[in-house]
Backbone as CSV, one residue per row, in Angstrom:
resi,resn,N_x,N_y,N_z,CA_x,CA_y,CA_z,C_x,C_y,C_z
1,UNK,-3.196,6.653,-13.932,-3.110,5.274,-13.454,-4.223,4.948,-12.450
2,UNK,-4.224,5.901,-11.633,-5.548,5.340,-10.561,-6.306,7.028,-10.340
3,UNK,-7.448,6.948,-10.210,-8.520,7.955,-10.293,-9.866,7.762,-9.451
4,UNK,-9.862,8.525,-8.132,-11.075,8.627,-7.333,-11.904,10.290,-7.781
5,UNK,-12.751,9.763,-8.211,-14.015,10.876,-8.141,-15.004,10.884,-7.505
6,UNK,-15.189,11.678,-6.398,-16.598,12.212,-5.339,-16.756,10.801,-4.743
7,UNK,-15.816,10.188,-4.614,-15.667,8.477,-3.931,-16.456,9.234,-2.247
8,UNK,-17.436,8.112,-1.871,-18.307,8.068,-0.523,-18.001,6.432,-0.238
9,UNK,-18.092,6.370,0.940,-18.152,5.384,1.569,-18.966,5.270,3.081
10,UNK,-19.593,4.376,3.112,-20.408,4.294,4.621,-20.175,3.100,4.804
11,UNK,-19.771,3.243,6.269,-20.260,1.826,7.291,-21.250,1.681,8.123
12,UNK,-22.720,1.444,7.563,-24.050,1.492,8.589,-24.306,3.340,8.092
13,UNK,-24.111,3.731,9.308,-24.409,5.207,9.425,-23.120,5.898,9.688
14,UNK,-22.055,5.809,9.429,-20.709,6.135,9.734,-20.267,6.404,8.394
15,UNK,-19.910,7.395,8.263,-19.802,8.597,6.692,-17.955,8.299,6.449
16,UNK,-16.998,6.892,6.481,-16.166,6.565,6.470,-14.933,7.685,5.326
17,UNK,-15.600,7.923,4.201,-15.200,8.845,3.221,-16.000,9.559,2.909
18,UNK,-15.623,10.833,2.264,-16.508,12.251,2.128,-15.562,12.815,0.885
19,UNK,-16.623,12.427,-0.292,-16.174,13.383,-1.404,-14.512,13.123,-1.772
20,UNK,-13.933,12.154,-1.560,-12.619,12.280,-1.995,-12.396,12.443,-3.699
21,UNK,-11.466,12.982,-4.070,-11.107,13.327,-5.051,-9.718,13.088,-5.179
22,UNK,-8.843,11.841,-6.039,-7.190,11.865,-5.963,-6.837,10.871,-7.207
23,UNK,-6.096,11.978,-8.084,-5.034,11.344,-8.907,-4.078,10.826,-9.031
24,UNK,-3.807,9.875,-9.439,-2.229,8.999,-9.305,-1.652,8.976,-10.683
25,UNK,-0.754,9.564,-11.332,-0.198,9.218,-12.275,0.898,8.330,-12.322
26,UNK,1.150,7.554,-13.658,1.612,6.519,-13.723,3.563,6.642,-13.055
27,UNK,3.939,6.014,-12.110,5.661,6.418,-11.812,5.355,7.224,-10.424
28,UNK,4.433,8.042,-10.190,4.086,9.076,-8.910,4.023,8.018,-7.524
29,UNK,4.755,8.782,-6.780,4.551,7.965,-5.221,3.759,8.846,-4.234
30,UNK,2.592,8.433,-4.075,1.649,9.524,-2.849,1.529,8.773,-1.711
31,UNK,1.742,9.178,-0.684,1.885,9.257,1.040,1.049,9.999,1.289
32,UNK,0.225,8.924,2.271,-0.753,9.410,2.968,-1.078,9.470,4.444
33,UNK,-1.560,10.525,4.837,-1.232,9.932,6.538,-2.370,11.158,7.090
34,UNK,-2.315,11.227,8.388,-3.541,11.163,8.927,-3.849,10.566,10.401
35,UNK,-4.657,11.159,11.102,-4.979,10.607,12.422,-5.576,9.059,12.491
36,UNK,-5.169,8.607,13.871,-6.503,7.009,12.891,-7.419,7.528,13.099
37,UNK,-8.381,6.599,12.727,-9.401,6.698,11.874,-10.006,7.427,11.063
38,UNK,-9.362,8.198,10.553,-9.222,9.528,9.294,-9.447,8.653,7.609
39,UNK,-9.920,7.409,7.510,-10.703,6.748,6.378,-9.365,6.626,5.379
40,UNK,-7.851,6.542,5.784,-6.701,6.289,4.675,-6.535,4.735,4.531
41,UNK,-6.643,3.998,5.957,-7.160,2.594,5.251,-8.193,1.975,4.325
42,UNK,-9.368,2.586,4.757,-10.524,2.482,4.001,-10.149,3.462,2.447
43,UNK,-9.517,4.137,2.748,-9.634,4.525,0.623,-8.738,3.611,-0.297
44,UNK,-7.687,3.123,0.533,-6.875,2.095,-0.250,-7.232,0.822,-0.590
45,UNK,-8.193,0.281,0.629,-8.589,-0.726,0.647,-9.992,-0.218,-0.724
46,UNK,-10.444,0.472,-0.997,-11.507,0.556,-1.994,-11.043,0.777,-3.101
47,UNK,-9.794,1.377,-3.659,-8.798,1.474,-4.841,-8.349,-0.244,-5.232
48,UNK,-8.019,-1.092,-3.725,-8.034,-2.306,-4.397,-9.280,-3.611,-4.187
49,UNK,-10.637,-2.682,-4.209,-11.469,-3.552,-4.490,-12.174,-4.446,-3.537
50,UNK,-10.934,-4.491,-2.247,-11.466,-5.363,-0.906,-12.877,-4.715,-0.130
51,UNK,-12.807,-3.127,-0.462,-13.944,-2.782,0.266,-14.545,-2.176,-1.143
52,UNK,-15.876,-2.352,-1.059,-16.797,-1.798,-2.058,-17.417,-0.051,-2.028
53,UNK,-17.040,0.849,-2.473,-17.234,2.160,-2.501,-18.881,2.584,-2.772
54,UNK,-19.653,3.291,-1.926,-20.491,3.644,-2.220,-20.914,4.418,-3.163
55,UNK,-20.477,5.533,-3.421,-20.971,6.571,-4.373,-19.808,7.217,-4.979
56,UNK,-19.588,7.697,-6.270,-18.278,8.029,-6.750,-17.708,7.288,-8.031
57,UNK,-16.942,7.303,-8.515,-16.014,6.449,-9.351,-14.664,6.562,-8.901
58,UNK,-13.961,5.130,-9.366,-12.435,4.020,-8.966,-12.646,3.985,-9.898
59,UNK,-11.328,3.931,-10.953,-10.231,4.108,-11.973,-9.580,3.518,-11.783
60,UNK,-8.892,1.945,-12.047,-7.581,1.435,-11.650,-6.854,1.336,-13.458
61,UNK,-5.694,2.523,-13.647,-5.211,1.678,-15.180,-6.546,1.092,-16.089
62,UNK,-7.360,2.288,-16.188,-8.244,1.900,-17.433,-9.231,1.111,-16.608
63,UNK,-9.382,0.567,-15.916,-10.734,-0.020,-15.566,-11.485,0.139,-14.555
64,UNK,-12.654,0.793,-14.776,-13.380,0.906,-13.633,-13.644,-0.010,-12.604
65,UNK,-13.427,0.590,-11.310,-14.059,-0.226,-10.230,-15.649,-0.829,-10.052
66,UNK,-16.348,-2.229,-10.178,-17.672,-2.134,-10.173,-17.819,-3.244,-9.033
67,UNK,-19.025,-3.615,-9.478,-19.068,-4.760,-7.997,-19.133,-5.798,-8.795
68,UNK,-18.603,-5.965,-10.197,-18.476,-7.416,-11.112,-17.189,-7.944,-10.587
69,UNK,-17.512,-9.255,-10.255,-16.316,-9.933,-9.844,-15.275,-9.889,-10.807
70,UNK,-15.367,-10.269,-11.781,-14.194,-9.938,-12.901,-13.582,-9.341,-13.282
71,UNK,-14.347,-7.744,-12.997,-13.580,-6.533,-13.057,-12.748,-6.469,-11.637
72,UNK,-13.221,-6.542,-10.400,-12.514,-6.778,-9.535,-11.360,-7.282,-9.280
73,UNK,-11.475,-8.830,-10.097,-10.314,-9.633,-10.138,-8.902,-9.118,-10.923
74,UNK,-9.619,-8.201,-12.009,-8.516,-8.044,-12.929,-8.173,-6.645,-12.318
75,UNK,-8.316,-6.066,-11.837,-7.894,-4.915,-10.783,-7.055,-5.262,-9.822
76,UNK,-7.253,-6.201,-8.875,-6.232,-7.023,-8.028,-4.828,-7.361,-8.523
77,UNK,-5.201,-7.762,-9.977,-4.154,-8.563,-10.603,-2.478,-7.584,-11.160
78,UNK,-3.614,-5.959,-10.968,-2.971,-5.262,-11.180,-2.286,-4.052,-9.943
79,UNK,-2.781,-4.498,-9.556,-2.217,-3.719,-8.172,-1.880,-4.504,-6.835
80,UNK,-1.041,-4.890,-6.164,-0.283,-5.331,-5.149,-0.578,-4.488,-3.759
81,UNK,-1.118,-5.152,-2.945,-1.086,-4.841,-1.282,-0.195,-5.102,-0.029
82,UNK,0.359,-4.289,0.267,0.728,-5.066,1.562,0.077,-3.888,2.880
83,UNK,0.112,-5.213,3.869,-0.753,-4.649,4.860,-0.177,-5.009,6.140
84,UNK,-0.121,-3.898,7.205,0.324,-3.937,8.638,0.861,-4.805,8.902
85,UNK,-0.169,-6.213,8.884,-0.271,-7.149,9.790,0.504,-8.528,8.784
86,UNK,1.332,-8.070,7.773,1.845,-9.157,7.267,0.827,-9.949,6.230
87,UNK,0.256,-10.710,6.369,-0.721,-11.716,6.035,-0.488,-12.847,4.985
88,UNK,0.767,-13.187,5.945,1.498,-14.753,5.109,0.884,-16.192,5.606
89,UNK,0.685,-16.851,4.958,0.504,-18.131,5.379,1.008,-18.895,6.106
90,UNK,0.876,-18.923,7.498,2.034,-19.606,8.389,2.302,-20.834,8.141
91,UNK,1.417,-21.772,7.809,1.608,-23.381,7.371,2.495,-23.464,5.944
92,UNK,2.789,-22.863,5.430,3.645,-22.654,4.052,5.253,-22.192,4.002
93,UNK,6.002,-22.551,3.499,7.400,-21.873,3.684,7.212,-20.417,2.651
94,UNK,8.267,-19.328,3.190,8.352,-18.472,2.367,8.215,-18.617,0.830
95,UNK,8.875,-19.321,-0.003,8.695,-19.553,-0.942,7.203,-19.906,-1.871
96,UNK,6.721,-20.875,-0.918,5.613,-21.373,-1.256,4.804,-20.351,-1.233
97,UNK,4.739,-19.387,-0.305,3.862,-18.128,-0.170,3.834,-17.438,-1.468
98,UNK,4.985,-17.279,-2.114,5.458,-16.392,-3.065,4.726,-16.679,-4.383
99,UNK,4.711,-18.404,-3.993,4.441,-19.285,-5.647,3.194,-19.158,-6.033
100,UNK,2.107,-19.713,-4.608,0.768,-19.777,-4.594,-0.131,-18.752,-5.910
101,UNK,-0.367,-17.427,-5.530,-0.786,-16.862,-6.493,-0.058,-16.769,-8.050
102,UNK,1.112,-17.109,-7.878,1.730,-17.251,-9.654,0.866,-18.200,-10.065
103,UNK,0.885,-19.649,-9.036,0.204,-20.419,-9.916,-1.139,-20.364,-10.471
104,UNK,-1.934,-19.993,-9.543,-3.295,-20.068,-9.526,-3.961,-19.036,-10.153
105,UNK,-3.425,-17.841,-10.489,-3.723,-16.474,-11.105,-3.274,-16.509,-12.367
106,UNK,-2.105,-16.518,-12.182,-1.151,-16.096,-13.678,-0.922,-17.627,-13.840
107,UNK,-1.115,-19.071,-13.654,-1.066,-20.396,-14.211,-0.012,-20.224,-14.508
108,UNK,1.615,-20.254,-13.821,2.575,-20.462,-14.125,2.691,-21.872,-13.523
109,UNK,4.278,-22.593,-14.200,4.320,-23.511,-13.675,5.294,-23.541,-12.177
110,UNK,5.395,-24.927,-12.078,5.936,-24.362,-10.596,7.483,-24.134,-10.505
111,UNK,8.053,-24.739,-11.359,9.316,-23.890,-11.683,9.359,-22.243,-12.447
112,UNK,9.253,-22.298,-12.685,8.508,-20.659,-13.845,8.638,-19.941,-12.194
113,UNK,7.198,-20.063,-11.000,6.934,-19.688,-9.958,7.567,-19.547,-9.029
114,UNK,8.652,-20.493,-8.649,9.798,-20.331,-8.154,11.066,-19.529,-8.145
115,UNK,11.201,-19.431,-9.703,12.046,-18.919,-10.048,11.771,-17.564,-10.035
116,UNK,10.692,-17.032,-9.630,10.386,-15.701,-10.063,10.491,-15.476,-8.392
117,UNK,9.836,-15.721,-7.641,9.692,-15.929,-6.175,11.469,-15.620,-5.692
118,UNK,12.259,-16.473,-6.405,13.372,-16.277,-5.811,14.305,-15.575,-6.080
119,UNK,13.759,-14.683,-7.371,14.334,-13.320,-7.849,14.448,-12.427,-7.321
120,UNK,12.972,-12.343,-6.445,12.298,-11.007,-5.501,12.582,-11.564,-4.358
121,UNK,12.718,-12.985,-3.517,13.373,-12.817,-2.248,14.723,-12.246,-2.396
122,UNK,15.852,-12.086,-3.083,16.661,-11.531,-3.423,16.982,-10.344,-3.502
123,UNK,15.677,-10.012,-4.366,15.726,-8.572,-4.381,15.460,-7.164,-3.486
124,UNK,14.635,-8.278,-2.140,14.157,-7.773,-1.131,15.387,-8.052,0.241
125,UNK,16.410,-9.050,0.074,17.297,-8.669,0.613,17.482,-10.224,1.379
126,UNK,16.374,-11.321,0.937,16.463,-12.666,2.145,16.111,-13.562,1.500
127,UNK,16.719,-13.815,0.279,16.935,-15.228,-0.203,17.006,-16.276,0.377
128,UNK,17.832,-15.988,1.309,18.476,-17.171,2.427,17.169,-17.925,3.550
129,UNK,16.348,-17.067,3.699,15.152,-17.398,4.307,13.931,-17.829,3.465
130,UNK,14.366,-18.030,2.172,12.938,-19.323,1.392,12.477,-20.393,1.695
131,UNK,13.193,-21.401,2.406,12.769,-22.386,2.704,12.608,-22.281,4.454
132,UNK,12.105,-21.525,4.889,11.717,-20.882,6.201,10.123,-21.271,6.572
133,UNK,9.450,-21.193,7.770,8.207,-20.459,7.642,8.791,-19.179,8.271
134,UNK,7.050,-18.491,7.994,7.071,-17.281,8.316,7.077,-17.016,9.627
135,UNK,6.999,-17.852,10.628,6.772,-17.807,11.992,8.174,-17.543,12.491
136,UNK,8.882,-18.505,11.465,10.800,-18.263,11.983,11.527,-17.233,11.491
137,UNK,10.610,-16.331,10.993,11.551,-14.547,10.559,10.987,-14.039,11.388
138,UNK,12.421,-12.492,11.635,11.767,-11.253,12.265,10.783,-11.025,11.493
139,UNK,9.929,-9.579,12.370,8.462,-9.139,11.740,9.135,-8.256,10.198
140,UNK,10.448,-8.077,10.448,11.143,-6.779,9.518,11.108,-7.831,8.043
141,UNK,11.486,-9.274,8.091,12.096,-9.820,7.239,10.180,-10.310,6.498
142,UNK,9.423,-10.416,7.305,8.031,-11.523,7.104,7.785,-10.179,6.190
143,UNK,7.536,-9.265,6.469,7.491,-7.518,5.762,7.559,-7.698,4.346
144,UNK,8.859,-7.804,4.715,9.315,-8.420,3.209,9.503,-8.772,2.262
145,UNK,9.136,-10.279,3.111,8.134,-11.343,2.187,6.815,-10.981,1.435
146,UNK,6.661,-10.098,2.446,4.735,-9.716,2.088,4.938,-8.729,0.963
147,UNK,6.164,-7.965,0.560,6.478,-6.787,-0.467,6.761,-8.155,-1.643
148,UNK,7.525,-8.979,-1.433,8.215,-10.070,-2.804,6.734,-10.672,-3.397
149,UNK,5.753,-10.875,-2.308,4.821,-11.604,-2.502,4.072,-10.669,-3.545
150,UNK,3.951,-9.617,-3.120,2.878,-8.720,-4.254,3.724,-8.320,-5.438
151,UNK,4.819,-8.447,-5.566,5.837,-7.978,-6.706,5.783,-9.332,-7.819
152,UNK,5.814,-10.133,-6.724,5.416,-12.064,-7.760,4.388,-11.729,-8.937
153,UNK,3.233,-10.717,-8.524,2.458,-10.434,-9.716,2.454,-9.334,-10.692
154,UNK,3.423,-9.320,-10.449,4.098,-7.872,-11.501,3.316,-6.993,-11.861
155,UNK,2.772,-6.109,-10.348,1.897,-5.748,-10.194,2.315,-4.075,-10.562
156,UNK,1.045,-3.044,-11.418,1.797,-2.152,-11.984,0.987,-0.818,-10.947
157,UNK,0.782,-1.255,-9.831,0.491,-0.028,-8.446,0.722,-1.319,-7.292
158,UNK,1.267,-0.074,-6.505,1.518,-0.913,-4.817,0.852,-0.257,-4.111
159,UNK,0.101,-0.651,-3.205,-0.606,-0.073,-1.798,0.333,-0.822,-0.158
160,UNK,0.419,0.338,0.081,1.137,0.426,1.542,0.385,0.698,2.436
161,UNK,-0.254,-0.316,3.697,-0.798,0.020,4.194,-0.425,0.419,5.681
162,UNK,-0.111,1.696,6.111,1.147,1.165,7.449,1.490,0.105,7.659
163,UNK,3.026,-0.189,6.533,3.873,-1.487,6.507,4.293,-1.519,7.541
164,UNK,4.927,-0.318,8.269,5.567,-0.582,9.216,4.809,-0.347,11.117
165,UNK,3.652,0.116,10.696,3.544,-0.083,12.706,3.366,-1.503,13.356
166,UNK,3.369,-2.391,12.644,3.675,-3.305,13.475,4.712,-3.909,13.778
167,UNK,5.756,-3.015,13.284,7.403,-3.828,13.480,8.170,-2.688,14.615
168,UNK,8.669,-3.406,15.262,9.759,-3.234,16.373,10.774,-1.750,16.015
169,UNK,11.101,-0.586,16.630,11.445,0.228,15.588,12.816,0.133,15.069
170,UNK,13.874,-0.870,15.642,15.163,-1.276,14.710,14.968,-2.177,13.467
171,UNK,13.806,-2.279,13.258,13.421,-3.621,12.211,12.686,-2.529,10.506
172,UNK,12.151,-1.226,11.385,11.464,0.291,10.236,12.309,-0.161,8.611
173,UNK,13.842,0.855,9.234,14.394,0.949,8.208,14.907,-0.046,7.512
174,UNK,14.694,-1.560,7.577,14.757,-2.758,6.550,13.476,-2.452,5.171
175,UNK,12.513,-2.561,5.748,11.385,-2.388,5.227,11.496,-1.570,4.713
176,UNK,11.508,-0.484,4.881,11.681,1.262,4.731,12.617,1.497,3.063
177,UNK,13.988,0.964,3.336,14.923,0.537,2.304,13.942,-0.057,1.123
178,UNK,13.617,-1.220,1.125,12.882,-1.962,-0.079,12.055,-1.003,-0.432
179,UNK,11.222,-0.398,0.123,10.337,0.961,-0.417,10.796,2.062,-0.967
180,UNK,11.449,2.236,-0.694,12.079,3.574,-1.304,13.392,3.053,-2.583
181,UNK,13.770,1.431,-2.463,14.328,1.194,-3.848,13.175,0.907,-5.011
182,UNK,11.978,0.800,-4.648,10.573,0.376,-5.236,10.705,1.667,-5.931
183,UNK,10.456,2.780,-4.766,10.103,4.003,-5.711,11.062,4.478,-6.380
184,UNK,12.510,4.431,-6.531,13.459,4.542,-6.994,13.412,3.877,-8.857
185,UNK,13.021,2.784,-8.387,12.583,2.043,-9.900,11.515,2.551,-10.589
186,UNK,10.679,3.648,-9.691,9.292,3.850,-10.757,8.439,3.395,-10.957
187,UNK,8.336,3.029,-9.435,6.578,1.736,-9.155,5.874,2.943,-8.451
188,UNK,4.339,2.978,-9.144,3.579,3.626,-9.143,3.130,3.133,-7.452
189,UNK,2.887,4.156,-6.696,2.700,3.964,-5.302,1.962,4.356,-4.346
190,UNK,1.216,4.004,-3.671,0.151,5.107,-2.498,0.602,4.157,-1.261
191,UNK,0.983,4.772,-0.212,1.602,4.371,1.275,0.816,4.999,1.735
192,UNK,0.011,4.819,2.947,-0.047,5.227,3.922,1.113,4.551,4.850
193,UNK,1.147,5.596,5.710,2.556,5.894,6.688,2.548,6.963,7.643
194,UNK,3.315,7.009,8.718,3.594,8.158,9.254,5.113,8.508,9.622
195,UNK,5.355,7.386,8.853,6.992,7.847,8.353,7.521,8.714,7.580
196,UNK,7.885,10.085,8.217,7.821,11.261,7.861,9.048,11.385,7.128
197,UNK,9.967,11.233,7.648,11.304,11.161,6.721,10.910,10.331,5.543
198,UNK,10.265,9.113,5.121,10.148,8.652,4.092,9.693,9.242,3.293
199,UNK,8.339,9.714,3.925,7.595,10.575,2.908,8.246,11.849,2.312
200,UNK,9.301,12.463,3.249,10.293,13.438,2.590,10.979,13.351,1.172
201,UNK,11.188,11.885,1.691,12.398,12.059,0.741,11.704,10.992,-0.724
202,UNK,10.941,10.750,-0.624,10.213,9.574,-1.377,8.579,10.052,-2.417
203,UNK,7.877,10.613,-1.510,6.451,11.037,-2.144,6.956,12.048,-3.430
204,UNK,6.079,12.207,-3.906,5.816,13.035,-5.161,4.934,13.992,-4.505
205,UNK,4.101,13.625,-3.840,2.787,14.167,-3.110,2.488,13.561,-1.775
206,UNK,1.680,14.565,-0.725,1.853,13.830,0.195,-0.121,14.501,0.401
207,UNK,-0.916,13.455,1.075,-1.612,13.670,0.694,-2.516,13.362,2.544
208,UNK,-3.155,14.396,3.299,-3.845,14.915,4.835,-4.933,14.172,4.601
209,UNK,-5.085,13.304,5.372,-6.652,12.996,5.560,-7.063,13.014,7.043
210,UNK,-8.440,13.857,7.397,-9.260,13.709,8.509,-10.432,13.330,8.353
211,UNK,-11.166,12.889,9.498,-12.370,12.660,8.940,-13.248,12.265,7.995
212,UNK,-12.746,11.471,7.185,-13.374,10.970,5.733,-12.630,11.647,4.851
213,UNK,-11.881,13.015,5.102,-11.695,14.219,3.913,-10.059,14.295,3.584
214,UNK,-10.436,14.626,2.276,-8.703,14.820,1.860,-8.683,16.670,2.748
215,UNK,-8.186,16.963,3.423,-7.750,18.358,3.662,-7.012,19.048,3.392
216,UNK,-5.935,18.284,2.620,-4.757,18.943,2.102,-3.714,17.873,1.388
217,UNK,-3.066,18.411,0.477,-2.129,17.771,-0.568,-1.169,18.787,-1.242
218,UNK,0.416,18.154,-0.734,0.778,19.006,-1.740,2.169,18.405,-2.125
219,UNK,3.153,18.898,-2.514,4.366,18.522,-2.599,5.285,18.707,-1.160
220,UNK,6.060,17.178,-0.477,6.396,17.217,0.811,7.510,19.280,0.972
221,UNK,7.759,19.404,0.296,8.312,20.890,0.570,7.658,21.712,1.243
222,UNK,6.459,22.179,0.227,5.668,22.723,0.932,4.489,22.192,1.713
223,UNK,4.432,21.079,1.883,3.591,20.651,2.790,4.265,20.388,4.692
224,UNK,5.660,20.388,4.544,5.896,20.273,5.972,6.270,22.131,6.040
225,UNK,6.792,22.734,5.103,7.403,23.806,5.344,6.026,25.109,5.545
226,UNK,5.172,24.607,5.177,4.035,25.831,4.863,3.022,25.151,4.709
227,UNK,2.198,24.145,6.088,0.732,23.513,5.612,-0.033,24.734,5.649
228,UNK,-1.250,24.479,4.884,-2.019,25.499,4.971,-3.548,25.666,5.664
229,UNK,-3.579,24.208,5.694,-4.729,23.816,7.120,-4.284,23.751,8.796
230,UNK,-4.745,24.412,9.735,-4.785,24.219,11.000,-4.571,22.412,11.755
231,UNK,-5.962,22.102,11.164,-5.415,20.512,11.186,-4.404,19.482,10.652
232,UNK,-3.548,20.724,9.571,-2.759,19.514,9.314,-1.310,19.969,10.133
233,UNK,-1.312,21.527,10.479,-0.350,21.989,11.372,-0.334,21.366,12.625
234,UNK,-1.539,21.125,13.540,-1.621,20.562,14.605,-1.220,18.785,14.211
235,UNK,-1.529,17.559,13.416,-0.938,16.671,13.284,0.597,16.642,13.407
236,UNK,1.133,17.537,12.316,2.668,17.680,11.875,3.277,18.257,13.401
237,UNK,2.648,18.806,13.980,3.745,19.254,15.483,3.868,17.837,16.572
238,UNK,2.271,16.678,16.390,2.289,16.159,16.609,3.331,14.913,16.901
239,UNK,3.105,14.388,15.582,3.625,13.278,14.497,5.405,13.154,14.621
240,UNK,5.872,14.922,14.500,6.927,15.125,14.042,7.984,15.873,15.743
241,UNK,7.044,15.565,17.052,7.730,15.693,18.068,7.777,14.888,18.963
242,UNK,7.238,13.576,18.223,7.162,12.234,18.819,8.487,11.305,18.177
């Protein structure tokens, strides 16, 4: 489903990624995590196209990553983001958020758009808050929205981009829930997170990044029970005594 080979990335003179190498098969949920600035935003963000990869090959479901807008577009269309910081339209009600890209992408109509919109506020747990803005939900519920919003495009990979550090920590496990019924259904998935219990009980693979570099990957068993890098032992005592 998704495929990085010898993927590089630079910002200026700043070596952002180094040689990554990572398979996603189709149904697999990989968790990723990592110190900041350890380049796990920057590889997701280049899997969906927002940042342009220097050297390497991107694989999204059969189509290569290039710098043709079209290929780009139809890569987007297929993979769903959500990111930290929410990124809903505050002048819009929930709903409307939901509709926008049905219409304009997939040219549904605006009932068609609605109706689909209000399947997945549902399904995400806040129907009741469609005719809302986003300014008048908790950060847990706007979350949410931002998961219904990328599901509106029946999108066949999700990117998680620490959904949750910007929410309050009684607000985690709302969010947390919808993710792990996602992966439950068999939506192909890459999170970054440092939600360790999630990644327990949820990844297929859990996948170390420092410094530009994948350092380690393995199945969460043996990856909390027996890392085999120094750096990823020193994170995990970290991470996991906080």
């Amino acid at each position: 489903m998704i495929s990085l080979k010898s993927v590089h990335k630079y910002f200026g003179t700043y070596h952002a990624l180094r040689n990554i190498n990572l398979d996603v098969e189709e149904g697999q949920k990989i968790v990723v995590c990592g110190p900041s600035g350890s380049g796990k935003s920057t590889m997701i963000r280049c899997v969906n196209g927002l940042e342009q990869h220097d050297e390497g090959d991107i694989t999204v479901n059969g189509h290569m990553m290039t710098t043709d807008e079209k290929t780009g577009n139809l890569i987007r269309q297929e993979v769903g983001m959500v990111f930290q910081s929410f990124n809903l339209f505050p002048h819009m009600k929930v709903i409307e958020n939901l509709m926008m890209a049905q219409r304009m992408v997939r040219k549904k109509t605006k009932a068609e758009a609605r109706d689909t919109g209000m399947k997945l506020l549902e399904r995400v747990g806040i129907s009741a808050q469609a005719d809302k803005f986003p300014g008048q939900l908790s950060g847990g519920q706007q979350q949410r929205v931002a998961i219904a919003r990328a599901l509106c495009m029946n999108p066949k990979v999700m990117l998680f981009d620490e959904p949750t550090s910007a929410l309050d920590p009684e607000m985690i496990s709302e969010v947390l829930e919808v993710m792990t019924e996602l992966a439950r259904e068999g939506m192909t998935m890459i999170c970054v997170t440092h939600e360790m219990g999630f990644a327990r009980s949820v990844a297929d693979r859990i996948v170390f990044m420092d410094e530009g570099e994948i350092v380690e990957a393995g199945e969460p068993e043996t990856f909390f029970a027996n890392p085999e890098h120094n750096r990823t032992r020193k994170f995990l005592d970290q991470i996991i005594s906080h």
